[in-house]
Structures are given as C-alpha cells and as structure tokens.
Amino acid sequence: MRGHADTDAPMLELQGLVKRYPTGDLALDHVDLTVPRGQVVALIGPSGAGKSTLIRCINRLVEPSGGDVRLDGRSLPTQSARELRRTRRQLGMIFQEYALVERLTVMENVLSGRLGYTGFWRSWARRYPQADLEQAFYLLDRVGLTGFENKRADALSGGQRQRVGIARALMQDPLLLLVDEPTASLDPKTSRQIMRLLCEICRERGLSAIINIHDVALATQFADRIVGLRKGRLVYDGQPAGLVPQVLTDIYGMEDWHDAGHEHDADPASDAREALAGMPSLSITATPADTASPASSNDTLHTARATA
Ligand SMILES: Nc1ncnc2c1ncn2[C@@H]1O[C@H](COP(=O)(O)OP(=O)(O)OP(=O)(O)O)[C@@H](O)[C@H]1O
C-alpha cells in the first residue's frame, strides 16, 4: 500500500451530520459515527432511511447541511475544491451500477482509478507508470479477472463488472471504501461472492469500508459492525449478532422476522440456497423483546425504539 497517513485519529468520524435537501426532506438527522481503521461497517435500513445520502455526504457528492466529516483527522466540509480533489483520491467509491466506461477495456477502467494521481493528459495518452500497470495486473488477479484485461467493459457480466469496480477503487489506494449497494443488481450467489471478496480484501489491506446494503443476511455474515438507520437517525450500532427481531423492528418497522428464515429455507433454487447458507440474521430464534439488547448504548437507539 502506498501513501497512507500515519495518525492515531479514527479513519472516519461523523459528528452531528445533518442533511436537509432543498425540498425540505431531512435525510440525516444529527448522525454520529466513528469508524476505526480496518473496520468493515454495513449500513442497513429501509428505503429512504438516508443510507445513500450518508455515503455521499462523506465524499461531498452531496453537501452536508451541518456537522462534521473527518477523514483520518482532517475535516472535509470546509475543504476548498482543490483540497477536496486530493481527499477524494483517498475515498474509493464502488457503485451499484458499476459506473464503468463501457467502451474501454477492463485494464483501462482499472487504470482510471489512478486518474487523480496521473493527471488527465498522461491518462489520455495512456502513459501510465510501470508501477501502476503492475498494480493493475495484481488487482485484476486478486479480484479473479486475470485474462480479462483486454475485454471491453460492455462485454462483462454484472459480477465481473463489479469486480472491475472493486479493482478500480483499490487502484486509488484509498484510506476508506464507500460502497453503495454493491449487490443490488446481482443474483444471490454473485452477491455473496462480491460481498465476500470486498470484505476479504478490506481485511487483507486493513482497509475501512462503509457498505450500504439492503441484504441484511449478507451484512450480518460479512461485516464487522452493523449500523442501522431509520428516518435519518442512527437506531442500531453494534455487532451483527445483536440484530435480533426487536432490533430489526426498530430499524425496519413491524414485521414477523421469525418467518423470514422459513421463507428462505423453502426456496428451491440451488443458487439461492448457496447464497443464503448460514445466514445468521434469518435463522433467528425467538428472543424475548425485553432481552434483545443491541451492543451499543447509543442514546438515539432508545429514542427510536420508543417510537418504533
Ligand atoms: N436529491 C434529493 N432531493 C431531495 N430529497 C432527496 C434527494 N435524495 C434523497 N432524498 C430524500 O432523502 C431521504 C433519504 O434518501 P436516501 O436515498 O439517502 O435513502 P436510502 O436509505 O439510501 O434509500 P434507498 O435504500 O431506497 O436507496 C429520502 O426521504 C429521500 O426522498
């Protein structure tokens, strides 16, 4: 890994983060979150909870309305455009829709991760330093795409495209990965493979990540920590094992979570069985609501629980 800062600060700190859109929607309502180095956080919550907004406020694709975002000790909201460009190099973004350049090859797409370092003209002339080329080959091998270097992006499957997206983000040598619904367009088996790959790579590299993901089973299986958002507020912050039915109700609202496992068990498709094997959150056994306490003492949790 190259060029990482060496401070004792947490990798990411959100302090009282607020986002109110011009329409009046309050998407984030004073969110506090600290992510240490090397931790993989899954961000879950119902549609409209503010997950994408939170991810985008970190790299200022969406401008926060209030509060602070600190990356490795440096505050982002006040950075000038020039400083922000530099900071964004250190934030690897992986999108649901891959955001590849369709007519470029896999190798060119991966190398575009170095754009922020190499400069436009050098990239345009396709003159990348040897070290970047070697790194791109290495990363393509790591994500399982050796031999695909010269394929055009538009000739790839969804899973292969997401692997390119991961390699491209890693090419930036980021401090933090921001991952927005990486599996939303993928089948269950591919989703699981992609989530496993992402989390393995983070662990290998000591890389922190925030992954916005709808699939609670994948989140609990692969992430170190779960953060649940509801109506822009943090209502769960703790271990995957703490996602008991009462907590799921706090996050998503009323539902019979005990039935969820049975539905999945009944799925006849073998891919789905493979994808769903060993899902901790969906093999939940009945836990009395009054003993179901998440691993966090976050105050907003109790507020939200009271209103759930
Ligand atoms: N560009 C926008 N302008 C106005 N309101 C917005 C905008 N983007 C999001 N919102 C609102 O902000 C709230 C949070 O939206 P956001 O997309 O962050 O939620 P989400 O949890 O990512 O949802 P989903 O899981 O459906 O993607 C919602 O009420 C949404 O309608």
Short mmCIF file of C-alpha atoms in Angstrom, two decimals, residues 106-107 137 140-141 144-152 156:
data_model
loop_
_atom_site.label_atom_id
_atom_site.label_comp_id
_atom_site.label_asym_id
_atom_site.label_seq_id
_atom_site.Cartn_x
_atom_site.Cartn_y
_atom_site.Cartn_z
CA VAL A 106 -11.13 -3.78 -18.25
CA MET A 107 -7.49 -2.67 -17.89
CA PHE A 137 -2.43 -6.66 -13.12
CA LEU A 140 -7.19 -7.90 -11.54
CA ASP A 141 -5.71 -11.18 -10.44
CA GLY A 144 -10.43 -13.04 -10.23
CA LEU A 145 -10.18 -11.34 -13.62
CA THR A 146 -6.83 -12.48 -14.93
CA GLY A 147 -7.16 -12.85 -18.70
CA PHE A 148 -9.94 -10.24 -18.92
CA GLU A 149 -7.58 -7.25 -19.29
CA ASN A 150 -8.45 -6.53 -22.93
CA LYS A 151 -12.16 -7.25 -22.77
CA ARG A 152 -14.43 -4.26 -23.15
CA LEU A 156 -18.86 -8.34 -18.99
#
